[in-house]
GROMACS .gro file of C-alpha atoms in nm:
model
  420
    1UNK     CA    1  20.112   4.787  22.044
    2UNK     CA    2  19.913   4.805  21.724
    3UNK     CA    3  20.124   5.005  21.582
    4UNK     CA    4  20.448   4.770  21.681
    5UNK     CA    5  20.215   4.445  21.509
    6UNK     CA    6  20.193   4.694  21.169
    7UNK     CA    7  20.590   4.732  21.162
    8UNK     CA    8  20.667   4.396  21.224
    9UNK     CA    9  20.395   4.269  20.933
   10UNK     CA   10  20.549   4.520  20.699
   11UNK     CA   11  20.911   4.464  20.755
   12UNK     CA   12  20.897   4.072  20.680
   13UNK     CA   13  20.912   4.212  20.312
   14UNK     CA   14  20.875   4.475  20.071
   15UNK     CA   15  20.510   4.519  19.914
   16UNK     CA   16  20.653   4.393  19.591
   17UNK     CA   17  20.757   4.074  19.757
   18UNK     CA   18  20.460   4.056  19.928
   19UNK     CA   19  20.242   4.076  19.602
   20UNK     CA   20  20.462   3.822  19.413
   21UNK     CA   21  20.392   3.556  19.719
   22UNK     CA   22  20.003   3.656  19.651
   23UNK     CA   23  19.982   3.577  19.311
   24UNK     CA   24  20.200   3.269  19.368
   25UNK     CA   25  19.947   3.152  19.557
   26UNK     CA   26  19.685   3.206  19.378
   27UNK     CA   27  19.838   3.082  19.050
   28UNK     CA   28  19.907   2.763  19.282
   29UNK     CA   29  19.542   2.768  19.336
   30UNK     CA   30  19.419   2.830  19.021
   31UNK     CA   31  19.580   2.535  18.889
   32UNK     CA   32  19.484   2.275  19.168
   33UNK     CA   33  19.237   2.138  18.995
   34UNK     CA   34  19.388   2.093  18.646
   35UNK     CA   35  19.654   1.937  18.828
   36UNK     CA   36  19.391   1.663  19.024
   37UNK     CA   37  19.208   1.635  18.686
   38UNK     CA   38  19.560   1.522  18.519
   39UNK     CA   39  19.616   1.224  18.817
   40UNK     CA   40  19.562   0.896  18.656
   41UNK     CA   41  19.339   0.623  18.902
   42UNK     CA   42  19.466   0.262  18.919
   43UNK     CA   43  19.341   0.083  18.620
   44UNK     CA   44  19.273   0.395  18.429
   45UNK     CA   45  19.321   0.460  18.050
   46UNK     CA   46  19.639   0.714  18.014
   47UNK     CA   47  19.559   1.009  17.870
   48UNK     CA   48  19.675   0.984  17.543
   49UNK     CA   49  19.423   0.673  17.509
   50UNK     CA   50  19.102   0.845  17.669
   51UNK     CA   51  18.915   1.095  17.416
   52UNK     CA   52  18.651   1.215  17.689
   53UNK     CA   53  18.887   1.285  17.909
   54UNK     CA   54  19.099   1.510  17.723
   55UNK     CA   55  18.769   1.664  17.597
   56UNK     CA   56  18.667   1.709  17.988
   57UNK     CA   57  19.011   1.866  18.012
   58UNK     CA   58  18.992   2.108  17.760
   59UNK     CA   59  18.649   2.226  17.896
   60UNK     CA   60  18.813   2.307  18.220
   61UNK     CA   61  19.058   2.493  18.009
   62UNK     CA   62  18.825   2.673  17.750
   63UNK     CA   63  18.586   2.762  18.069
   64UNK     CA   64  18.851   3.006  18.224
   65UNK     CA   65  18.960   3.167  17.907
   66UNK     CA   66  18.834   3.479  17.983
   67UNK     CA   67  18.996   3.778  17.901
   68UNK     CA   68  19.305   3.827  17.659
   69UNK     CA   69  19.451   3.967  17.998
   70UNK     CA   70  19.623   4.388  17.884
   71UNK     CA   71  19.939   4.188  17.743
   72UNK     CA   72  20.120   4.325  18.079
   73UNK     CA   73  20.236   4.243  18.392
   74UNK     CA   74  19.986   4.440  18.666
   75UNK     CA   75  20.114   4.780  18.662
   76UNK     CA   76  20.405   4.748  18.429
   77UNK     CA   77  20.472   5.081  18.230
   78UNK     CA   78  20.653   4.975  17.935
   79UNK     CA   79  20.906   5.161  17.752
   80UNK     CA   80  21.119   5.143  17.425
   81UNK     CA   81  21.377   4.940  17.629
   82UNK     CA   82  21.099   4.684  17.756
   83UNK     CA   83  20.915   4.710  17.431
   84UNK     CA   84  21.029   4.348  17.362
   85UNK     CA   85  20.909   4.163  17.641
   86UNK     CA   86  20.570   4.316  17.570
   87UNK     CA   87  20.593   4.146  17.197
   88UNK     CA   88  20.696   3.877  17.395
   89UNK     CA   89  20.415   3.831  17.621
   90UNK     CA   90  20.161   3.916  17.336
   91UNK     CA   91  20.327   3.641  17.089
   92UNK     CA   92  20.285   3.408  17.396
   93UNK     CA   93  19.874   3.468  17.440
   94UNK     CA   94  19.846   3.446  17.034
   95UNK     CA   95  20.065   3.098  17.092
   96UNK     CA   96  19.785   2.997  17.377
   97UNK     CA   97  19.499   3.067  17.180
   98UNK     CA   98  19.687   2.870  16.891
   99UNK     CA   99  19.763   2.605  17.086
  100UNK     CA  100  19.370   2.577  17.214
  101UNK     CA  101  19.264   2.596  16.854
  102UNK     CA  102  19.468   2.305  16.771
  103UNK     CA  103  19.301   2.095  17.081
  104UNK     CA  104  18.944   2.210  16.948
  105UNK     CA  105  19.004   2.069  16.628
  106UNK     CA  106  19.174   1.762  16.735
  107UNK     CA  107  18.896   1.660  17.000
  108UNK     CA  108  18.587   1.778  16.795
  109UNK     CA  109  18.463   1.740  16.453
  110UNK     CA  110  18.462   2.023  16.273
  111UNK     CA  111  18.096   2.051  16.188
  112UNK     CA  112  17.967   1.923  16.539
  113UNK     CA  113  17.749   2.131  16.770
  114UNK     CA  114  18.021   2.157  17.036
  115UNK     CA  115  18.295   2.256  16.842
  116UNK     CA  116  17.999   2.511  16.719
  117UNK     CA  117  17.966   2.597  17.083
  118UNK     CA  118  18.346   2.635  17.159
  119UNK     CA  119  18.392   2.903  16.839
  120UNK     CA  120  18.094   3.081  16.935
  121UNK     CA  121  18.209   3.140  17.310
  122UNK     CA  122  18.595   3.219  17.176
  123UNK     CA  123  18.461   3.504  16.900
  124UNK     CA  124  18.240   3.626  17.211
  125UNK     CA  125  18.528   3.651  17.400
  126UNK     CA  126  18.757   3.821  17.114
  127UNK     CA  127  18.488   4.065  17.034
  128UNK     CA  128  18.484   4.232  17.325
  129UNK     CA  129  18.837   4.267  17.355
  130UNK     CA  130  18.958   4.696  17.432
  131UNK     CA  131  19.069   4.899  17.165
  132UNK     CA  132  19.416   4.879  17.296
  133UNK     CA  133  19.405   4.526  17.213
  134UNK     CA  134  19.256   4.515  16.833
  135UNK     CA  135  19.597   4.398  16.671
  136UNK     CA  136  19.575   4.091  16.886
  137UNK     CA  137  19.278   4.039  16.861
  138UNK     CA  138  19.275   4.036  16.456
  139UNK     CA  139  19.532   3.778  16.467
  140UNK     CA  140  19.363   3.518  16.718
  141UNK     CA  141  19.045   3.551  16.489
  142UNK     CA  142  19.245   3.520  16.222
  143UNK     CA  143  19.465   3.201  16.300
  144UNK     CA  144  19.124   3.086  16.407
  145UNK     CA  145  18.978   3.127  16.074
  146UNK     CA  146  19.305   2.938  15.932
  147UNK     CA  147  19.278   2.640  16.147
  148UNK     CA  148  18.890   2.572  16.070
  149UNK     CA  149  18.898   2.364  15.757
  150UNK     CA  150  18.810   2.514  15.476
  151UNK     CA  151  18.473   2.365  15.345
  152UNK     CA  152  18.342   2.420  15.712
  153UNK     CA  153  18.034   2.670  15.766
  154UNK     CA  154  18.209   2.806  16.079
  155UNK     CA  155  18.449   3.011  15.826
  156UNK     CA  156  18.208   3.262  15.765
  157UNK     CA  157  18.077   3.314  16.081
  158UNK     CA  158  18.468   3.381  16.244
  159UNK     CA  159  18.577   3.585  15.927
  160UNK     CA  160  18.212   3.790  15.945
  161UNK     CA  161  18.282   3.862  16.344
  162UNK     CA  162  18.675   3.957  16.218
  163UNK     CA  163  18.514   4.180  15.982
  164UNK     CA  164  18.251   4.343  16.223
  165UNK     CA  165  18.552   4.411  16.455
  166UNK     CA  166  18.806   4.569  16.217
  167UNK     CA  167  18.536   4.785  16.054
  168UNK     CA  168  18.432   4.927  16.397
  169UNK     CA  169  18.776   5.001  16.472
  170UNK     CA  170  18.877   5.198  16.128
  171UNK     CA  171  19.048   4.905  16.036
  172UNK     CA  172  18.906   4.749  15.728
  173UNK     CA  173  19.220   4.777  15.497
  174UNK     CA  174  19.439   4.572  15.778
  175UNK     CA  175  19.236   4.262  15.694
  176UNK     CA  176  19.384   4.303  15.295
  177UNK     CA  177  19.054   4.145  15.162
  178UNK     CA  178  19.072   4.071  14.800
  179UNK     CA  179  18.806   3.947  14.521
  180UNK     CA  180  19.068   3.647  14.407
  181UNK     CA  181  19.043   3.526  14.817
  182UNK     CA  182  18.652   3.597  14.896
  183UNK     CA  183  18.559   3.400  14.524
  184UNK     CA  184  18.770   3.095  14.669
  185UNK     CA  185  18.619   3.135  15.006
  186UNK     CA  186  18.251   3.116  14.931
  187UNK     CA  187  18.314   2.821  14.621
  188UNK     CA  188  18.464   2.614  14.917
  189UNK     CA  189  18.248   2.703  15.231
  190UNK     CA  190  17.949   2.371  15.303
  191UNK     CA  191  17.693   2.658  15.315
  192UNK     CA  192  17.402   2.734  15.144
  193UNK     CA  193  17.396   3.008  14.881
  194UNK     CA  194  17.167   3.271  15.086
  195UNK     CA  195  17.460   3.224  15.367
  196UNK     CA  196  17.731   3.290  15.139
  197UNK     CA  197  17.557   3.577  15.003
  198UNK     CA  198  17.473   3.726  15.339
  199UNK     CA  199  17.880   3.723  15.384
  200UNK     CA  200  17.914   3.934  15.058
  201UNK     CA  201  17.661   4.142  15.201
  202UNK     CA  202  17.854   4.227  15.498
  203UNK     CA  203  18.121   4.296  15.322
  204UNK     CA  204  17.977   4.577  15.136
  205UNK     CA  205  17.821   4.670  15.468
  206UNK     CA  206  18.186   4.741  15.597
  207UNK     CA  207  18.328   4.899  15.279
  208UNK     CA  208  18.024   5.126  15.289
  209UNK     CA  209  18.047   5.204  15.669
  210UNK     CA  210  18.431   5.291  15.573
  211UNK     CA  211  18.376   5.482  15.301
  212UNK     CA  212  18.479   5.258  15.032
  213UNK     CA  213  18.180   5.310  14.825
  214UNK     CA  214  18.332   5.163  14.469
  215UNK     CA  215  18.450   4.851  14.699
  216UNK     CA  216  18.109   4.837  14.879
  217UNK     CA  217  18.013   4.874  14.529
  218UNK     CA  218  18.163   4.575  14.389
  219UNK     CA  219  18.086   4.339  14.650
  220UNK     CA  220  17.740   4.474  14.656
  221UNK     CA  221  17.690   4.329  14.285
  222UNK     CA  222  17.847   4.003  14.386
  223UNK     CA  223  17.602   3.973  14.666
  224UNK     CA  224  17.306   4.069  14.427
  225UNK     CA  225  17.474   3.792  14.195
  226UNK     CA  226  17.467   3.519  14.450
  227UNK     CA  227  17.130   3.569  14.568
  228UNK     CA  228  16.844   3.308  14.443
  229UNK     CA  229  16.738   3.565  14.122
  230UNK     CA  230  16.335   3.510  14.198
  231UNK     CA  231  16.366   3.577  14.566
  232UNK     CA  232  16.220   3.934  14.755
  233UNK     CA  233  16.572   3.971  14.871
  234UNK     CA  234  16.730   3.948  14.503
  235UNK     CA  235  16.472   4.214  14.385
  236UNK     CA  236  16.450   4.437  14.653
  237UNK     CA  237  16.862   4.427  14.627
  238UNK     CA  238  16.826   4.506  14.230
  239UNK     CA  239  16.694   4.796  14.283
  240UNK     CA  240  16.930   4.908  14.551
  241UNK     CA  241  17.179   4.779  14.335
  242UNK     CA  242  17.065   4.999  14.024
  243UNK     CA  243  17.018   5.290  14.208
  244UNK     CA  244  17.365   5.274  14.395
  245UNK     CA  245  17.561   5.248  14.027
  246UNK     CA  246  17.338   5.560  13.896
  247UNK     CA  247  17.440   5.724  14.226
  248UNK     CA  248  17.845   5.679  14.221
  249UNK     CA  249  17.989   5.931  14.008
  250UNK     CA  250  18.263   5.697  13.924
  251UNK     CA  251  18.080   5.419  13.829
  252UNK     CA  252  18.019   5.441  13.411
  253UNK     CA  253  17.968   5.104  13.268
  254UNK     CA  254  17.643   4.986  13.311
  255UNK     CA  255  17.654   4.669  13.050
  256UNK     CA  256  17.769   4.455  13.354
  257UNK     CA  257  17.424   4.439  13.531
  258UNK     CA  258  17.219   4.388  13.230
  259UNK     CA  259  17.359   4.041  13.283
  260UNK     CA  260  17.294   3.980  13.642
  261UNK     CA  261  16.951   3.771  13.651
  262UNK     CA  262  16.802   3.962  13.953
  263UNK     CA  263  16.841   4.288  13.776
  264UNK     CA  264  16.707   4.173  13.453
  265UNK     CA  265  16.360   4.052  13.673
  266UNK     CA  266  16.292   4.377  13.751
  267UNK     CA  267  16.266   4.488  13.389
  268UNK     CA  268  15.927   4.632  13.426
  269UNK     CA  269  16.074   4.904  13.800
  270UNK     CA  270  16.106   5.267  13.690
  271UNK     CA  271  16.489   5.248  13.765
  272UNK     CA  272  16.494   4.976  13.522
  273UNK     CA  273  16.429   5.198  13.202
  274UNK     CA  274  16.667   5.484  13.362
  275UNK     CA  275  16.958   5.231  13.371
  276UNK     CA  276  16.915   5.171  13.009
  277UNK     CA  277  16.933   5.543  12.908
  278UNK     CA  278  17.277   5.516  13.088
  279UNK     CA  279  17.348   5.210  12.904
  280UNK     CA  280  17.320   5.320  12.542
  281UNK     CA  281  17.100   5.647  12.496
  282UNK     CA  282  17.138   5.990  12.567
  283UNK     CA  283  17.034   6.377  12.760
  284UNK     CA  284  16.708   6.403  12.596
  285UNK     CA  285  16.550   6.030  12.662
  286UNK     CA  286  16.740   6.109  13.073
  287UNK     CA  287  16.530   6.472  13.005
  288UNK     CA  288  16.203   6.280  12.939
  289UNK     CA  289  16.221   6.026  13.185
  290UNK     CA  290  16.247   6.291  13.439
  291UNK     CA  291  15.925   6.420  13.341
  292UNK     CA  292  15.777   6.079  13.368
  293UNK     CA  293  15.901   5.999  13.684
  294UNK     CA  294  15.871   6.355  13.877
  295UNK     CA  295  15.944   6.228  14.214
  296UNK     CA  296  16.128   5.867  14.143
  297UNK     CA  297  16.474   6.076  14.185
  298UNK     CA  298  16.409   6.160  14.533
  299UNK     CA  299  16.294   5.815  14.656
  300UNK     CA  300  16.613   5.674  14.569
  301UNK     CA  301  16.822   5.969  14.641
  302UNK     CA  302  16.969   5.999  14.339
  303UNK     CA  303  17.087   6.392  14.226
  304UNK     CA  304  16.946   6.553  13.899
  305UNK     CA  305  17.277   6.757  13.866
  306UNK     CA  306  17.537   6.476  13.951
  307UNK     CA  307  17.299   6.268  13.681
  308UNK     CA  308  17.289   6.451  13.453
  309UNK     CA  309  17.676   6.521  13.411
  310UNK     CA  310  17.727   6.135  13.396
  311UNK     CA  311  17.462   6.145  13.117
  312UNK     CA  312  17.697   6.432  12.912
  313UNK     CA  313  18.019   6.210  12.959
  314UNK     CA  314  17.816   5.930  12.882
  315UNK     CA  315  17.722   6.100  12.525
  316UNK     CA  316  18.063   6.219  12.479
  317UNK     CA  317  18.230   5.889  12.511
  318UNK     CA  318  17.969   5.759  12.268
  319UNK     CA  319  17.998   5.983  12.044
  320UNK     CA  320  18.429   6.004  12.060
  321UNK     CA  321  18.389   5.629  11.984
  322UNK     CA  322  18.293   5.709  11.636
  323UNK     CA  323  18.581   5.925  11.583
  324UNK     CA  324  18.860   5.751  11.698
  325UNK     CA  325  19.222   5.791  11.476
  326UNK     CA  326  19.003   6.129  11.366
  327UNK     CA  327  18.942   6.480  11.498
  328UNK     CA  328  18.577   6.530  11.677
  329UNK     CA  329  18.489   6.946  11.652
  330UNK     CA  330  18.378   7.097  11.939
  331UNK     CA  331  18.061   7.197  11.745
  332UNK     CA  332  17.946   6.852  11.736
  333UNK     CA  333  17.987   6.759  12.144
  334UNK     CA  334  17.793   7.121  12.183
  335UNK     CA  335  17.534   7.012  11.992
  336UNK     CA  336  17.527   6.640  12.141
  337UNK     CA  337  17.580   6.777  12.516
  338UNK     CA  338  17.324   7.073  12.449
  339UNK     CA  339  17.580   7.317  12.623
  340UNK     CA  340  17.715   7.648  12.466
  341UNK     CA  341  18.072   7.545  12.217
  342UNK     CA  342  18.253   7.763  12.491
  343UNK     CA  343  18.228   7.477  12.780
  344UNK     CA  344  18.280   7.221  12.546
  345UNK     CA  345  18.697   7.178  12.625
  346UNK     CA  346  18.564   7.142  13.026
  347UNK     CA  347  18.354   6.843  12.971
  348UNK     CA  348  18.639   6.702  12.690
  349UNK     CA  349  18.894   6.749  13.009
  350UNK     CA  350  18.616   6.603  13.229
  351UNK     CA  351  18.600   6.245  13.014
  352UNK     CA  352  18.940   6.246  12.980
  353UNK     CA  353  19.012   6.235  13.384
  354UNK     CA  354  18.698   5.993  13.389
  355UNK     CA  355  18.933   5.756  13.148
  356UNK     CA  356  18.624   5.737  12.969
  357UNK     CA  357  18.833   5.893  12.614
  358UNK     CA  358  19.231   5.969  12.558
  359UNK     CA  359  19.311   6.223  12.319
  360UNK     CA  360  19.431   6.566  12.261
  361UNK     CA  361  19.248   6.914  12.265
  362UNK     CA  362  19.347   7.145  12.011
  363UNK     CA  363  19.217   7.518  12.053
  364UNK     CA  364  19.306   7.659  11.801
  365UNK     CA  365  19.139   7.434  11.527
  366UNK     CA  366  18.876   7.349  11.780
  367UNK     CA  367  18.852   6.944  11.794
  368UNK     CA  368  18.965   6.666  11.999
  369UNK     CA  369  19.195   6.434  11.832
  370UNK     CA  370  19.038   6.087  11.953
  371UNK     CA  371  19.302   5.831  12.017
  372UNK     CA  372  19.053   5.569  12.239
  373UNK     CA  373  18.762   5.576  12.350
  374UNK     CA  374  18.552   5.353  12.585
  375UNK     CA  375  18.210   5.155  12.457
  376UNK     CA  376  17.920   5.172  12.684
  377UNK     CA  377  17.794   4.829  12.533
  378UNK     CA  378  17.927   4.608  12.339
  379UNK     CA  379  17.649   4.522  12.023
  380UNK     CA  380  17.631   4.494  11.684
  381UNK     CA  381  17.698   4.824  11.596
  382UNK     CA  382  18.006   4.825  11.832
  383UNK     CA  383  18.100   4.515  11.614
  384UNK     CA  384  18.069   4.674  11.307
  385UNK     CA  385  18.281   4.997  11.405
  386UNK     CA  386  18.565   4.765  11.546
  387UNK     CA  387  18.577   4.516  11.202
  388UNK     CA  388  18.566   4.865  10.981
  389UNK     CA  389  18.891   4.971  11.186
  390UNK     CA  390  19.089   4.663  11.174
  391UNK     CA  391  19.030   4.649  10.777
  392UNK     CA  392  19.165   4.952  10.765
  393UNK     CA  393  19.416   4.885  11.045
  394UNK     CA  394  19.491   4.530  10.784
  395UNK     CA  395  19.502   4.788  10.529
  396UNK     CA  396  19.765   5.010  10.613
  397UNK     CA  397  20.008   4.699  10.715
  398UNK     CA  398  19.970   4.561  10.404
  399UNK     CA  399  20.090   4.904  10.241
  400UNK     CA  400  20.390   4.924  10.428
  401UNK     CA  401  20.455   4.587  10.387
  402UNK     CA  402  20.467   4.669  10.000
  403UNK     CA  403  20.683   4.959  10.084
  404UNK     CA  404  20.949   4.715  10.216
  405UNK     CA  405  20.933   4.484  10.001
  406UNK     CA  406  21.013   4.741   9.684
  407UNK     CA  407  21.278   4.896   9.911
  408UNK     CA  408  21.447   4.570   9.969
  409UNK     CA  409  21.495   4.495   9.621
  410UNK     CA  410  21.571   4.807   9.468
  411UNK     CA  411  21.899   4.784   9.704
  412UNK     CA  412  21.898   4.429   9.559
  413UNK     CA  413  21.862   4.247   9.913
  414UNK     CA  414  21.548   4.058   9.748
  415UNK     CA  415  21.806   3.913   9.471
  416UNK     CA  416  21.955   3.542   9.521
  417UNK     CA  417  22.342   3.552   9.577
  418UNK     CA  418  22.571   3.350   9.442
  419UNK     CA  419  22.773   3.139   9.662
  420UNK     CA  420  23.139   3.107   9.589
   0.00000   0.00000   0.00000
């Protein structure tokens, strides 16, 4: 008899059936009480008219947001023929969260606690989204981030949780950060300055944790730049700061941080004298601060060797920037490098790939013809160099200007002609 009852259950439809009825019902269930909430009482305000109740309404909403859902219908396998509706369903969630966005902003002020509250519980709820869901998930934080006006201090706090969650996922690059955008951000945001530099900081946080080390780099210096200059932060980031841009081995002008304030306050550190040799001096005064400062290089984990080759292109582009438009011998960068005249072409090649000097090697007369070469600072002597080559450069115009000019009228084209 049981076993008749189990036939007859099953045959009244197939399990497919069966399941849609379920979820039917509990879709009709689920939305019960949004429905009751919606029924206007005699000698009620319509909806349209009453503020805290749409607010009340949107709670109910915002309360039961809880999951991004897997973009799917329950056990769907999707294919390259059904790839579409699976766009479809995923443009529909980003249109939700859109459209809840919208209502947040409409009902709530932008800088009020609640709306505080609502972002808060929505980043929570992106955050923790699966893997399989990170593309989604980018674009709901960042429509979010679109919709919150822009002087609002909620900006950084969705863009920093964006951030957090590309970064963890590889995905750094997708978010196409630039300088131009970040500058705009921060001179708009209603924050104070620490704030904004704690978002630059986070930044180079994720360039770093990516790999990126002349981004992490750049936005490194910004955040040291940003930062009150006579705070511990802004020293204790100074020093980071110097010791990361002796550290990169791509990283060759050093004038740029002379001028940041918080790097200037620490004039009297030990990393503070070795960023000046860098700046403007040479092997020998790198050689003697080493001997001063036996174990500073360690501290900071900065490497003697990888030093001390920066050092040698250093001195080669200082010295190439006296010869430019002439040929430098070889004997002269041995002698300024303190390496033998045989390894002098690898550390000409070397600055040349560093785009520190252009030019051309010659082996058999044993110079480099200096077309350009980079300044490490910009002074007086710099000055002087650059006015002695435009003279010259004024010069040699003004010669061939002559030549022209005697050319023209020995073929008479500097003569008046008579007009018929």
């Amino acid at each position: 008899m049981a076993g008749t009852d189990s036939i007859s259950v099953f045959a009244e439809g197939t399990f497919e059936e069966q399941a849609r009825i379920s979820n039917m019902e509990e879709r009709a269930a689920f939305i019960r009480p949004f429905q009751d909430a919606l029924k206007t009482s005699e000698g009620q305000k319509p909806l349209e008219d009453d503020v805290e109740w749409k607010r009340s309404l949107f709670q109910m909403v915002s309360v039961e947001v809880k999951t991004l859902g897997d973009g799917t219908e329950k056990g769907a396998c999707y294919t390259p023929r059904n790839l579409p509706m699976l766009i479809a369903v995923k443009a529909e969630i980003e249109g939700f969260f859109n459209l809840l966005f919208s209502h947040l902003y409409s009902l709530h002020a932008s800088d009020g606690a609640d709306t505080k509250a609502y972002v808060d519980t929505f980043i929570q709820l992106l955050t923790q989204q699966a893997p399989t869901q990170k593309i989604l998930t980018y674009r709901i934080l960042s429509n979010l981030f679109n919709a919150t006006e822009h002087t609002s201090p909620l900006r950084p706090v969705i863009y920093t949780a964006l951030i957090h969650t590309a970064s963890a996922n590889g995905d750094l690059d997708a978010l196409q950060i630039t300088r131009a955008n970040v500058d705009k951000w921060i001179s708009e945001w209603n924050v104070p300055q620490t704030e904004k530099a704690s978002f630059l900081k986070t930044i180079s946080g994720a360039y770093e944790a990516n790999s990126q080390t002349d981004k992490a780099y750049e936005y490194e210096r910004l955040y040291i730049e940003t930062l009150p200059s006579t705070s511990t932060a802004a020293h204790d980031g100074a020093v980071s700061l110097i010791a990361t841009a002796l550290r990169l081995p791509t990283v060759f002008d050093f004038d740029p941080l002379f001028k940041i304030d918080a790097v200037v306050s620490v004039k009297d550190h030990e990393l503070y004298s070795l960023l000046q040799i860098f700046l403007s001096q040479g092997l020998p005064e790198f050689t003697a601060w080493e001997g001063s400062h036996p174990d500073a290089l360690a501290k900071y984990s900065l490497d003697r060797a990888q030093l001390e080759c920066k050092i040698r292109l250093l001195t080669l582009a200082s010295l190439a920037f006296q010869y430019i438009g002439r040929d430098l011998p070889y004997s002269k960068v041995a002698d300024a490098l303190q390496v033998d005249i045989a390894e002098v072409e690898k550390w000409a090649i070397d600055v040349i790939r560093a785009q520190l000097v252009w030019g051309k090697l010659s082996q058999t007369a044993q110079n480099l013809h200096v077309t350009r070469a980079t300044a490490r600072t910009f002074e007086k002597v710099q000055w002087k160099a650059l006015e002695k080559r435009l003279l010259a450069w004024k010069a040699g115009l003004s010669g061939v200007l002559d030549v022209v000019v005697n050319a023209k009228r020995q073929a008479g084209l500097g003569q008046p002609q008579n007009v018929a």
